[in-house]
């Protein structure tokens, strides 16, 4: 036990020493200095695998961070990208050809690709750690004094890999991961004084959760629904809705705590799960493993789900990157399908202010890299919206790669004063993006087939006009009929039109 404690202390000391070097190694996307740098990208979804498996084609989501190749715009930057399975050559060529101002061959010479050749349902980083020879080959590509590592989300696995390679990790330290859980988010919102729904503390016991849900209902007897959230759910798939009208015979203000608890515990078994193949037997087991909270479901005739994205650099400075109106689906509109940039002008500056508050609270505790805050916006008058903070994501998410695509393709900047994105020529840009353009008839399309359709229908991004579509998740297309895309226009309407053109073309070609 003593030797294990000593080893842990040594690892912590080494990790802290490495992290202190981030200030000189980390490179902003728009940085073009002459200092040589290497970026190791390990896009591992190191999350609960039973929750991730609910997402069709999730193992291809490692491709979403291929927009990190935009760092290769700097001729002094090299990039190493690791995946579970080898990337199709057409996919790599596609991204390299998108790079403005850099010959693709020059970028190719500074790009190294590695794969574990392991399609199992395990996090990529865990697969890498189980392959010491692969780690050694990656190490041979690195100049430790110039390199740092980025990931989709940070866990002890990413920390362990960084230690083995002796390079810092540009990500939130694993000991702070609780800040980005459902329960942790609620604490941050309370500390910042942000409006957020009433809810419960974290519970791992079904009866305790039922008791907490009953008390929430008693505090708000007018509630129509309560949402039960797994503490580490992903993309809304870990949510379930308890409809209180199904408990019409139970008046929370007139019945005892025990009778309400029993009724709710029974009603848990017939909740509306947001994942179509979820069951109570599985969900209840995940409550024991991950914990869950109960939270008031915000009703509203006109309701939206905006979000704000920020970044915390190694110096602890907080930068607001973007705002979005998320496009949600599923039985009750809680599953992330895509987004529109920017969020509505009626509330996007308020989103920025709240996002800055959260970012500063996170930075104060030592958090790093990208974070996002999801909200519910309810229209209360013709020109007024009420915002409630819902959750914090301490990772790259569904709104990360579309914004990276916009930066890659236009070389523009985000303006904090009005929440818009402008090209160097001063043209505002808008987009509609999705990870979930999915149809049965698209199955069987190979990446090369998609390239053919893109070229014939002239759907590719036009660098002269500064409009068009950029595609991702192309490896997901053949098996799942699923594709991701970011459609960029000079107006919101044009971005929507480009999206519809892509859908129409794919439908026509696969009819």
CSV table of C-alpha atoms in Angstrom, one decimal:
chain,number,residue,atom,x,y,z
A,1,UNK,CA,0.0,0.0,0.0
A,2,UNK,CA,2.8,2.4,0.9
A,3,UNK,CA,4.6,1.7,-2.5
A,4,UNK,CA,1.3,2.3,-4.4
A,5,UNK,CA,0.8,5.6,-2.5
A,6,UNK,CA,4.4,6.7,-3.3
A,7,UNK,CA,4.0,5.8,-7.0
A,8,UNK,CA,0.7,7.8,-7.1
A,9,UNK,CA,2.5,10.8,-5.5
A,10,UNK,CA,5.3,10.6,-8.1
A,11,UNK,CA,2.8,10.5,-10.9
A,12,UNK,CA,1.0,13.5,-9.6
A,13,UNK,CA,4.2,15.4,-9.2
A,14,UNK,CA,5.3,14.5,-12.8
A,15,UNK,CA,1.9,15.4,-14.2
A,16,UNK,CA,1.9,18.8,-12.4
A,17,UNK,CA,5.4,19.5,-13.8
A,18,UNK,CA,4.2,18.6,-17.3
A,19,UNK,CA,1.1,20.7,-17.0
A,20,UNK,CA,3.1,23.8,-16.0
A,21,UNK,CA,4.8,23.6,-19.5
A,22,UNK,CA,1.5,24.1,-21.3
A,23,UNK,CA,1.8,27.9,-21.1
A,24,UNK,CA,4.7,27.8,-23.6
A,25,UNK,CA,3.7,24.9,-25.7
A,26,UNK,CA,-0.1,25.4,-26.2
A,27,UNK,CA,-0.9,26.9,-29.6
A,28,UNK,CA,-4.2,28.8,-30.3
A,29,UNK,CA,-5.8,27.9,-33.6
A,30,UNK,CA,-5.0,31.3,-35.2
A,31,UNK,CA,-1.4,31.3,-34.1
A,32,UNK,CA,1.2,31.5,-36.8
A,33,UNK,CA,4.4,32.0,-34.9
A,34,UNK,CA,7.7,30.3,-35.9
A,35,UNK,CA,8.1,28.1,-32.8
A,36,UNK,CA,7.9,24.5,-33.8
A,37,UNK,CA,5.1,22.5,-32.2
A,38,UNK,CA,3.6,19.1,-32.2
A,39,UNK,CA,0.0,18.3,-31.3
A,40,UNK,CA,-1.0,14.7,-30.5
A,41,UNK,CA,-4.8,14.3,-31.1
A,42,UNK,CA,-6.4,11.3,-29.3
A,43,UNK,CA,-10.1,11.7,-30.0
A,44,UNK,CA,-11.2,9.0,-27.5
A,45,UNK,CA,-14.8,9.2,-26.2
A,46,UNK,CA,-13.7,8.1,-22.8
A,47,UNK,CA,-17.2,8.0,-21.4
A,48,UNK,CA,-19.5,5.3,-20.1
A,49,UNK,CA,-19.5,2.9,-23.0
A,50,UNK,CA,-23.0,1.5,-22.2
A,51,UNK,CA,-24.3,5.1,-22.6
A,52,UNK,CA,-22.3,5.7,-25.8
A,53,UNK,CA,-23.5,2.6,-27.5
A,54,UNK,CA,-27.0,4.2,-27.7
A,55,UNK,CA,-25.6,6.4,-30.4
A,56,UNK,CA,-25.6,4.8,-33.9
A,57,UNK,CA,-22.1,4.7,-35.3
A,58,UNK,CA,-20.5,6.2,-32.2
A,59,UNK,CA,-17.1,4.6,-32.9
A,60,UNK,CA,-16.8,6.9,-36.0
A,61,UNK,CA,-17.2,9.9,-33.8
A,62,UNK,CA,-13.4,9.9,-33.5
A,63,UNK,CA,-13.5,11.5,-37.0
A,64,UNK,CA,-15.2,14.7,-35.6
A,65,UNK,CA,-11.9,16.1,-34.4
A,66,UNK,CA,-10.3,15.8,-37.9
A,67,UNK,CA,-11.0,19.6,-38.1
A,68,UNK,CA,-8.0,19.8,-35.7
A,69,UNK,CA,-6.0,19.5,-39.0
A,70,UNK,CA,-6.6,23.2,-39.3
A,71,UNK,CA,-3.6,23.6,-37.0
A,72,UNK,CA,-1.5,22.5,-40.1
A,73,UNK,CA,-2.2,25.9,-41.6
A,74,UNK,CA,0.8,26.9,-39.5
A,75,UNK,CA,3.8,25.5,-41.5
A,76,UNK,CA,5.8,25.0,-38.2
A,77,UNK,CA,3.2,22.7,-36.7
A,78,UNK,CA,3.1,18.9,-36.9
A,79,UNK,CA,0.1,16.9,-36.0
A,80,UNK,CA,-0.3,13.2,-34.9
A,81,UNK,CA,-3.8,11.7,-35.1
A,82,UNK,CA,-4.7,8.4,-33.6
A,83,UNK,CA,-7.9,6.4,-34.3
A,84,UNK,CA,-9.3,3.0,-33.5
A,85,UNK,CA,-9.5,1.9,-37.1
A,86,UNK,CA,-7.5,3.4,-40.1
A,87,UNK,CA,-9.1,6.4,-41.8
A,88,UNK,CA,-10.2,6.0,-45.4
A,89,UNK,CA,-7.6,7.8,-47.6
A,90,UNK,CA,-10.3,9.9,-49.2
A,91,UNK,CA,-11.4,11.3,-45.8
A,92,UNK,CA,-7.9,12.4,-45.0
A,93,UNK,CA,-7.4,13.9,-48.5
A,94,UNK,CA,-10.7,15.8,-48.2
A,95,UNK,CA,-9.6,17.6,-45.0
A,96,UNK,CA,-6.2,18.4,-46.3
A,97,UNK,CA,-7.7,19.9,-49.5
A,98,UNK,CA,-9.8,22.2,-47.3
A,99,UNK,CA,-6.8,23.9,-45.8
A,100,UNK,CA,-6.5,27.4,-47.1
A,101,UNK,CA,-3.2,28.8,-48.2
A,102,UNK,CA,-1.2,25.6,-47.6
A,103,UNK,CA,-0.4,23.0,-50.4
A,104,UNK,CA,-2.0,19.7,-49.2
A,105,UNK,CA,1.3,17.9,-49.8
A,106,UNK,CA,3.1,20.3,-47.4
A,107,UNK,CA,0.4,19.6,-44.8
A,108,UNK,CA,0.5,15.8,-45.5
A,109,UNK,CA,4.3,15.8,-44.7
A,110,UNK,CA,3.5,17.2,-41.2
A,111,UNK,CA,0.7,14.7,-40.5
A,112,UNK,CA,1.2,11.3,-38.9
A,113,UNK,CA,-1.7,8.8,-38.6
A,114,UNK,CA,-1.8,5.9,-36.3
A,115,UNK,CA,-4.5,3.3,-35.6
A,116,UNK,CA,-5.0,0.5,-33.0
A,117,UNK,CA,-6.9,-1.7,-35.5
A,118,UNK,CA,-9.4,-2.4,-32.8
A,119,UNK,CA,-13.1,-1.9,-33.4
A,120,UNK,CA,-14.2,-3.0,-30.0
A,121,UNK,CA,-16.5,-1.0,-27.8
A,122,UNK,CA,-13.8,0.4,-25.6
A,123,UNK,CA,-12.4,3.9,-25.3
A,124,UNK,CA,-9.6,4.6,-27.8
A,125,UNK,CA,-7.1,5.7,-25.1
A,126,UNK,CA,-7.6,2.5,-23.3
A,127,UNK,CA,-6.8,0.6,-26.5
A,128,UNK,CA,-3.6,2.7,-27.0
A,129,UNK,CA,-2.5,2.0,-23.4
A,130,UNK,CA,-2.8,-1.7,-24.1
A,131,UNK,CA,-0.4,-1.5,-27.0
A,132,UNK,CA,3.1,-0.6,-25.7
A,133,UNK,CA,4.6,-1.0,-29.2
A,134,UNK,CA,2.2,1.5,-30.6
A,135,UNK,CA,3.0,3.9,-27.8
A,136,UNK,CA,6.7,3.5,-28.6
A,137,UNK,CA,6.0,4.3,-32.3
A,138,UNK,CA,4.1,7.5,-31.3
A,139,UNK,CA,6.9,8.4,-28.9
A,140,UNK,CA,9.5,8.2,-31.7
A,141,UNK,CA,7.5,10.8,-33.7
A,142,UNK,CA,7.5,13.2,-30.8
A,143,UNK,CA,9.9,15.9,-29.7
A,144,UNK,CA,8.8,16.1,-26.0
A,145,UNK,CA,9.9,19.7,-25.6
A,146,UNK,CA,7.6,20.8,-28.4
A,147,UNK,CA,4.6,18.5,-28.0
A,148,UNK,CA,1.3,18.4,-26.1
A,149,UNK,CA,-1.8,16.2,-26.3
A,150,UNK,CA,-5.4,17.1,-26.9
A,151,UNK,CA,-8.5,14.8,-26.6
A,152,UNK,CA,-12.3,14.7,-26.8
A,153,UNK,CA,-12.6,14.4,-23.0
A,154,UNK,CA,-10.1,13.8,-20.2
A,155,UNK,CA,-10.0,10.9,-17.8
A,156,UNK,CA,-7.3,9.0,-15.9
A,157,UNK,CA,-6.6,7.1,-19.2
A,158,UNK,CA,-5.6,10.3,-21.0
A,159,UNK,CA,-3.6,11.4,-18.0
A,160,UNK,CA,-1.8,8.0,-18.0
A,161,UNK,CA,-1.0,8.2,-21.7
A,162,UNK,CA,0.4,11.8,-21.3
A,163,UNK,CA,2.6,10.5,-18.5
A,164,UNK,CA,3.9,7.6,-20.6
A,165,UNK,CA,4.7,10.0,-23.5
A,166,UNK,CA,6.1,12.6,-21.1
A,167,UNK,CA,4.0,15.4,-22.7
A,168,UNK,CA,1.4,17.8,-21.1
A,169,UNK,CA,-2.3,17.3,-21.6
A,170,UNK,CA,-4.4,20.2,-22.8
A,171,UNK,CA,-7.6,19.2,-21.1
A,172,UNK,CA,-9.4,19.5,-17.8
A,173,UNK,CA,-7.5,17.6,-15.0
A,174,UNK,CA,-9.3,14.3,-14.3
A,175,UNK,CA,-9.7,15.2,-10.6
A,176,UNK,CA,-12.1,18.0,-11.7
A,177,UNK,CA,-14.4,15.9,-13.9
A,178,UNK,CA,-17.2,16.1,-11.4
A,179,UNK,CA,-17.6,19.8,-12.3
A,180,UNK,CA,-19.0,18.7,-15.7
A,181,UNK,CA,-21.5,16.1,-14.4
A,182,UNK,CA,-25.2,16.8,-14.0
A,183,UNK,CA,-24.8,17.3,-10.2
A,184,UNK,CA,-21.6,19.2,-10.5
A,185,UNK,CA,-23.2,21.6,-13.1
A,186,UNK,CA,-26.0,22.4,-10.7
A,187,UNK,CA,-23.5,23.3,-8.0
A,188,UNK,CA,-21.5,25.7,-10.3
A,189,UNK,CA,-24.8,27.3,-11.4
A,190,UNK,CA,-25.8,27.9,-7.8
A,191,UNK,CA,-22.3,29.3,-6.9
A,192,UNK,CA,-22.5,31.7,-9.9
A,193,UNK,CA,-26.1,32.7,-9.1
A,194,UNK,CA,-27.3,31.6,-12.5
A,195,UNK,CA,-31.0,30.7,-12.9
A,196,UNK,CA,-31.5,27.0,-13.2
A,197,UNK,CA,-34.3,24.5,-12.6
A,198,UNK,CA,-35.0,23.2,-9.1
A,199,UNK,CA,-33.7,19.7,-8.6
A,200,UNK,CA,-32.2,17.2,-6.3
A,201,UNK,CA,-28.8,16.1,-5.1
A,202,UNK,CA,-27.0,13.1,-6.6
A,203,UNK,CA,-28.4,9.7,-5.6
A,204,UNK,CA,-27.3,6.1,-6.4
A,205,UNK,CA,-30.2,4.4,-4.6
A,206,UNK,CA,-33.6,4.1,-6.4
A,207,UNK,CA,-35.6,4.7,-3.2
A,208,UNK,CA,-33.5,7.7,-2.3
A,209,UNK,CA,-34.0,9.1,-5.8
A,210,UNK,CA,-37.7,8.5,-5.6
A,211,UNK,CA,-37.8,10.3,-2.2
A,212,UNK,CA,-35.9,13.3,-3.6
A,213,UNK,CA,-38.3,13.3,-6.7
A,214,UNK,CA,-41.3,13.3,-4.4
A,215,UNK,CA,-39.9,16.3,-2.4
A,216,UNK,CA,-39.2,18.2,-5.6
A,217,UNK,CA,-42.8,17.6,-6.6
A,218,UNK,CA,-44.0,18.7,-3.2
A,219,UNK,CA,-42.1,22.0,-3.5
A,220,UNK,CA,-43.6,22.5,-7.0
A,221,UNK,CA,-47.0,20.9,-7.1
A,222,UNK,CA,-47.8,22.5,-10.4
A,223,UNK,CA,-45.1,20.5,-12.2
A,224,UNK,CA,-46.2,18.5,-15.2
A,225,UNK,CA,-43.0,16.5,-15.7
A,226,UNK,CA,-39.8,15.8,-13.9
A,227,UNK,CA,-36.6,14.7,-15.8
A,228,UNK,CA,-34.4,12.0,-14.3
A,229,UNK,CA,-30.8,12.4,-15.5
A,230,UNK,CA,-28.0,10.0,-15.3
A,231,UNK,CA,-25.1,11.9,-13.8
A,232,UNK,CA,-22.8,11.2,-16.8
A,233,UNK,CA,-25.3,10.9,-19.6
A,234,UNK,CA,-24.2,11.9,-23.1
A,235,UNK,CA,-26.1,13.9,-25.8
A,236,UNK,CA,-29.4,13.6,-23.9
A,237,UNK,CA,-29.5,9.8,-24.2
A,238,UNK,CA,-29.2,9.4,-20.5
A,239,UNK,CA,-32.4,11.2,-19.7
A,240,UNK,CA,-35.9,9.9,-18.8
A,241,UNK,CA,-39.1,11.8,-18.3
A,242,UNK,CA,-41.5,11.1,-15.5
A,243,UNK,CA,-45.0,12.4,-16.4
A,244,UNK,CA,-46.8,13.5,-13.3
A,245,UNK,CA,-50.2,13.4,-14.9
A,246,UNK,CA,-49.8,9.6,-14.8
A,247,UNK,CA,-49.9,10.0,-11.0
A,248,UNK,CA,-53.1,12.0,-11.0
A,249,UNK,CA,-54.5,10.2,-8.0
A,250,UNK,CA,-51.5,11.4,-5.9
A,251,UNK,CA,-51.7,15.0,-4.7
A,252,UNK,CA,-48.2,15.8,-3.4
A,253,UNK,CA,-49.5,18.3,-0.9
A,254,UNK,CA,-52.1,15.9,0.6
A,255,UNK,CA,-50.2,12.6,0.7
A,256,UNK,CA,-47.4,11.5,3.0
A,257,UNK,CA,-43.8,11.5,1.8
A,258,UNK,CA,-43.9,7.7,1.9
A,259,UNK,CA,-47.0,7.3,-0.3
A,260,UNK,CA,-45.5,9.8,-2.8
A,261,UNK,CA,-42.2,8.0,-2.8
A,262,UNK,CA,-43.8,4.6,-3.4
A,263,UNK,CA,-45.9,5.9,-6.2
A,264,UNK,CA,-43.0,7.6,-7.9
A,265,UNK,CA,-40.7,4.5,-7.4
A,266,UNK,CA,-43.4,2.5,-9.2
A,267,UNK,CA,-43.8,5.2,-12.0
A,268,UNK,CA,-40.0,5.1,-12.6
A,269,UNK,CA,-40.6,1.8,-14.4
A,270,UNK,CA,-42.7,3.3,-17.1
A,271,UNK,CA,-40.9,6.6,-17.7
A,272,UNK,CA,-40.3,7.9,-21.2
A,273,UNK,CA,-36.7,7.1,-22.1
A,274,UNK,CA,-35.1,9.4,-24.6
A,275,UNK,CA,-33.1,6.4,-26.1
A,276,UNK,CA,-35.6,4.3,-28.1
A,277,UNK,CA,-34.1,0.9,-26.9
A,278,UNK,CA,-33.6,1.9,-23.2
A,279,UNK,CA,-35.3,-0.3,-20.6
A,280,UNK,CA,-35.9,0.3,-16.9
A,281,UNK,CA,-33.8,-2.7,-16.0
A,282,UNK,CA,-30.8,-1.2,-17.6
A,283,UNK,CA,-31.5,2.4,-16.6
A,284,UNK,CA,-32.0,1.5,-13.0
A,285,UNK,CA,-28.6,-0.4,-13.0
A,286,UNK,CA,-27.0,2.8,-14.4
A,287,UNK,CA,-28.5,4.8,-11.6
A,288,UNK,CA,-26.7,2.6,-9.1
A,289,UNK,CA,-23.4,2.8,-11.1
A,290,UNK,CA,-23.4,6.5,-12.2
A,291,UNK,CA,-25.9,8.1,-9.9
A,292,UNK,CA,-28.8,10.3,-11.1
A,293,UNK,CA,-30.6,13.5,-10.2
A,294,UNK,CA,-34.2,14.6,-10.5
A,295,UNK,CA,-34.9,18.0,-12.1
A,296,UNK,CA,-37.9,20.1,-12.9
A,297,UNK,CA,-38.8,19.9,-16.6
A,298,UNK,CA,-39.2,23.4,-18.0
A,299,UNK,CA,-42.4,23.8,-19.9
A,300,UNK,CA,-43.1,26.4,-22.5
A,301,UNK,CA,-45.2,27.0,-25.6
A,302,UNK,CA,-42.2,28.5,-27.5
A,303,UNK,CA,-39.0,26.9,-26.2
A,304,UNK,CA,-35.4,26.7,-27.5
A,305,UNK,CA,-32.2,25.1,-26.4
A,306,UNK,CA,-29.3,27.5,-26.8
A,307,UNK,CA,-25.7,27.0,-25.7
A,308,UNK,CA,-22.5,29.0,-25.2
A,309,UNK,CA,-19.0,27.7,-25.8
A,310,UNK,CA,-15.9,28.9,-24.1
A,311,UNK,CA,-12.2,28.2,-23.7
A,312,UNK,CA,-9.8,28.3,-20.8
A,313,UNK,CA,-6.2,28.7,-21.7
A,314,UNK,CA,-3.2,27.5,-19.6
A,315,UNK,CA,-2.9,31.0,-18.1
A,316,UNK,CA,-6.5,30.7,-16.7
A,317,UNK,CA,-7.9,33.3,-19.2
A,318,UNK,CA,-11.5,32.7,-20.3
A,319,UNK,CA,-12.5,33.3,-23.9
A,320,UNK,CA,-16.1,33.0,-25.3
A,321,UNK,CA,-15.9,31.2,-28.6
A,322,UNK,CA,-19.5,31.0,-29.9
A,323,UNK,CA,-23.2,30.6,-29.2
A,324,UNK,CA,-25.6,28.2,-30.8
A,325,UNK,CA,-29.3,27.3,-31.0
A,326,UNK,CA,-29.3,23.6,-30.6
A,327,UNK,CA,-31.5,21.4,-32.7
A,328,UNK,CA,-32.9,18.6,-30.5
A,329,UNK,CA,-35.0,15.5,-31.3
A,330,UNK,CA,-36.1,12.3,-29.6
A,331,UNK,CA,-39.4,11.6,-27.9
A,332,UNK,CA,-39.4,14.8,-25.8
A,333,UNK,CA,-36.8,17.0,-27.6
A,334,UNK,CA,-33.8,16.2,-25.4
A,335,UNK,CA,-31.4,14.5,-27.8
A,336,UNK,CA,-28.8,16.6,-29.6
A,337,UNK,CA,-29.2,16.4,-33.4
A,338,UNK,CA,-27.4,19.6,-34.6
A,339,UNK,CA,-27.1,23.3,-34.2
A,340,UNK,CA,-27.4,26.7,-35.8
A,341,UNK,CA,-24.8,29.5,-35.5
A,342,UNK,CA,-25.2,32.0,-33.9
A,343,UNK,CA,-27.9,31.8,-31.2
A,344,UNK,CA,-30.8,34.2,-31.6
A,345,UNK,CA,-29.8,37.9,-31.1
A,346,UNK,CA,-32.5,38.2,-28.5
A,347,UNK,CA,-30.4,36.3,-25.9
A,348,UNK,CA,-26.9,35.5,-27.3
A,349,UNK,CA,-25.2,38.4,-25.5
A,350,UNK,CA,-26.8,37.2,-22.2
A,351,UNK,CA,-25.6,33.7,-23.0
A,352,UNK,CA,-22.0,35.1,-23.4
A,353,UNK,CA,-22.2,36.8,-20.0
A,354,UNK,CA,-23.5,33.7,-18.2
A,355,UNK,CA,-20.9,31.6,-20.1
A,356,UNK,CA,-18.1,33.9,-19.0
A,357,UNK,CA,-19.3,33.5,-15.3
A,358,UNK,CA,-19.2,29.8,-15.6
A,359,UNK,CA,-15.8,29.8,-17.3
A,360,UNK,CA,-14.3,32.0,-14.6
A,361,UNK,CA,-15.7,29.7,-11.9
A,362,UNK,CA,-14.2,26.6,-13.7
A,363,UNK,CA,-10.9,28.4,-14.3
A,364,UNK,CA,-10.7,29.3,-10.6
A,365,UNK,CA,-10.7,25.6,-9.8
A,366,UNK,CA,-8.1,24.7,-12.4
A,367,UNK,CA,-10.2,23.6,-15.4
A,368,UNK,CA,-8.7,23.9,-18.9
A,369,UNK,CA,-9.7,23.8,-22.5
A,370,UNK,CA,-13.1,23.9,-24.0
A,371,UNK,CA,-16.4,23.9,-22.1
A,372,UNK,CA,-20.0,24.6,-23.0
A,373,UNK,CA,-23.1,25.5,-21.1
A,374,UNK,CA,-26.5,24.4,-22.3
A,375,UNK,CA,-29.7,26.4,-21.5
A,376,UNK,CA,-33.4,26.3,-22.0
A,377,UNK,CA,-34.9,29.5,-23.3
A,378,UNK,CA,-38.7,30.1,-23.0
A,379,UNK,CA,-40.4,33.0,-24.7
A,380,UNK,CA,-42.3,35.1,-22.2
A,381,UNK,CA,-43.3,38.0,-24.4
A,382,UNK,CA,-42.8,39.1,-28.0
A,383,UNK,CA,-39.3,40.3,-27.3
A,384,UNK,CA,-38.3,38.6,-24.1
A,385,UNK,CA,-36.9,35.2,-23.3
A,386,UNK,CA,-36.2,33.5,-19.9
A,387,UNK,CA,-33.0,31.5,-19.7
A,388,UNK,CA,-32.3,28.6,-17.4
A,389,UNK,CA,-28.9,26.9,-17.3
A,390,UNK,CA,-29.2,23.1,-17.7
A,391,UNK,CA,-25.7,21.5,-17.8
A,392,UNK,CA,-22.0,22.1,-18.3
A,393,UNK,CA,-19.9,19.9,-20.7
A,394,UNK,CA,-16.2,19.8,-19.9
A,395,UNK,CA,-15.2,18.3,-23.2
A,396,UNK,CA,-15.4,18.9,-26.9
A,397,UNK,CA,-19.0,18.4,-28.0
A,398,UNK,CA,-21.5,18.6,-30.9
A,399,UNK,CA,-20.9,22.3,-31.4
A,400,UNK,CA,-17.1,22.2,-31.3
A,401,UNK,CA,-16.3,20.8,-34.7
A,402,UNK,CA,-18.8,22.9,-36.8
A,403,UNK,CA,-17.2,26.1,-35.4
A,404,UNK,CA,-13.8,24.7,-36.1
A,405,UNK,CA,-14.9,24.0,-39.6
A,406,UNK,CA,-16.0,27.7,-39.9
A,407,UNK,CA,-12.6,28.8,-38.7
A,408,UNK,CA,-10.8,26.4,-41.0
A,409,UNK,CA,-12.7,27.4,-44.1
A,410,UNK,CA,-12.9,31.2,-43.7
A,411,UNK,CA,-9.9,32.2,-41.5
A,412,UNK,CA,-12.3,34.6,-39.7
A,413,UNK,CA,-12.9,35.6,-36.1
A,414,UNK,CA,-15.6,35.7,-33.5
A,415,UNK,CA,-16.7,39.2,-32.4
A,416,UNK,CA,-17.7,39.3,-28.7
A,417,UNK,CA,-19.5,42.6,-29.1
A,418,UNK,CA,-22.3,41.3,-31.3
A,419,UNK,CA,-21.8,37.5,-31.1
A,420,UNK,CA,-21.2,37.2,-34.9
A,421,UNK,CA,-18.4,35.6,-36.9
A,422,UNK,CA,-16.7,37.7,-39.6
A,423,UNK,CA,-14.3,36.9,-42.4
A,424,UNK,CA,-11.1,39.0,-42.8
A,425,UNK,CA,-13.1,41.0,-45.4
A,426,UNK,CA,-15.8,41.8,-42.8
A,427,UNK,CA,-18.5,39.4,-44.1
A,428,UNK,CA,-20.7,37.8,-41.4
A,429,UNK,CA,-21.1,34.1,-41.6
A,430,UNK,CA,-23.8,31.7,-40.4
A,431,UNK,CA,-24.2,27.9,-40.5
A,432,UNK,CA,-26.5,25.0,-40.0
A,433,UNK,CA,-24.8,21.9,-38.8
A,434,UNK,CA,-25.7,18.3,-37.9
A,435,UNK,CA,-24.2,15.0,-36.8
A,436,UNK,CA,-27.4,13.2,-37.6
A,437,UNK,CA,-28.3,13.4,-41.3
A,438,UNK,CA,-29.3,9.8,-41.3
A,439,UNK,CA,-31.5,7.8,-43.7
A,440,UNK,CA,-31.8,4.1,-44.4
A,441,UNK,CA,-31.3,4.7,-48.1
A,442,UNK,CA,-27.9,6.3,-47.6
A,443,UNK,CA,-26.5,3.0,-46.4
A,444,UNK,CA,-23.8,1.5,-48.7
A,445,UNK,CA,-22.5,4.9,-49.8
A,446,UNK,CA,-18.7,4.9,-49.6
A,447,UNK,CA,-16.6,8.0,-48.9
A,448,UNK,CA,-15.6,8.0,-52.6
A,449,UNK,CA,-19.3,7.9,-53.6
A,450,UNK,CA,-20.0,10.9,-51.4
A,451,UNK,CA,-17.1,12.8,-53.1
A,452,UNK,CA,-18.6,12.0,-56.5
A,453,UNK,CA,-22.0,13.4,-55.4
A,454,UNK,CA,-20.4,16.5,-53.8
A,455,UNK,CA,-18.5,17.3,-57.0
A,456,UNK,CA,-21.3,16.6,-59.5
A,457,UNK,CA,-23.9,18.6,-57.5
A,458,UNK,CA,-21.4,21.3,-56.6
A,459,UNK,CA,-22.1,21.0,-52.9
A,460,UNK,CA,-18.5,21.4,-51.7
A,461,UNK,CA,-17.3,24.6,-49.9
A,462,UNK,CA,-16.5,27.3,-52.4
A,463,UNK,CA,-13.5,29.3,-51.0
A,464,UNK,CA,-14.1,32.2,-53.4
A,465,UNK,CA,-17.8,32.7,-52.5
A,466,UNK,CA,-17.1,31.6,-48.9
A,467,UNK,CA,-20.2,29.4,-48.8
A,468,UNK,CA,-21.0,25.7,-49.1
A,469,UNK,CA,-20.9,22.5,-47.1
A,470,UNK,CA,-18.1,20.7,-45.2
A,471,UNK,CA,-18.7,17.1,-44.3
A,472,UNK,CA,-17.6,14.9,-41.4
A,473,UNK,CA,-18.5,11.4,-40.1
A,474,UNK,CA,-18.0,10.1,-43.6
A,475,UNK,CA,-16.8,6.8,-42.2
A,476,UNK,CA,-20.2,6.3,-40.7
A,477,UNK,CA,-22.1,6.6,-44.0
A,478,UNK,CA,-21.8,3.1,-45.5
A,479,UNK,CA,-22.8,1.1,-42.4
A,480,UNK,CA,-25.2,3.4,-40.7
A,481,UNK,CA,-26.4,5.8,-43.5
A,482,UNK,CA,-25.4,8.6,-41.2
A,483,UNK,CA,-23.4,11.7,-42.1
A,484,UNK,CA,-22.3,15.0,-40.5
A,485,UNK,CA,-22.2,18.3,-42.2
A,486,UNK,CA,-21.7,22.1,-41.7
A,487,UNK,CA,-23.5,24.3,-44.2
A,488,UNK,CA,-22.1,27.9,-44.2
A,489,UNK,CA,-23.9,30.8,-45.7
A,490,UNK,CA,-23.8,34.6,-45.7
A,491,UNK,CA,-27.3,34.7,-44.1
A,492,UNK,CA,-29.1,32.2,-41.9
A,493,UNK,CA,-31.5,31.6,-44.7
A,494,UNK,CA,-28.7,30.7,-47.2
A,495,UNK,CA,-27.2,28.3,-44.7
A,496,UNK,CA,-30.5,26.5,-44.4
A,497,UNK,CA,-30.9,26.4,-48.2
A,498,UNK,CA,-27.5,24.8,-48.6
A,499,UNK,CA,-28.4,22.2,-46.0
A,500,UNK,CA,-31.7,21.4,-47.9
A,501,UNK,CA,-29.8,21.2,-51.2
A,502,UNK,CA,-27.4,18.6,-49.7
A,503,UNK,CA,-30.3,16.5,-48.4
A,504,UNK,CA,-32.2,16.8,-51.7
A,505,UNK,CA,-29.1,15.7,-53.7
A,506,UNK,CA,-28.4,12.7,-51.4
A,507,UNK,CA,-32.0,11.7,-51.6
A,508,UNK,CA,-32.0,11.9,-55.4
A,509,UNK,CA,-28.8,9.9,-55.8
A,510,UNK,CA,-30.0,7.1,-53.5
A,511,UNK,CA,-33.6,6.9,-54.4
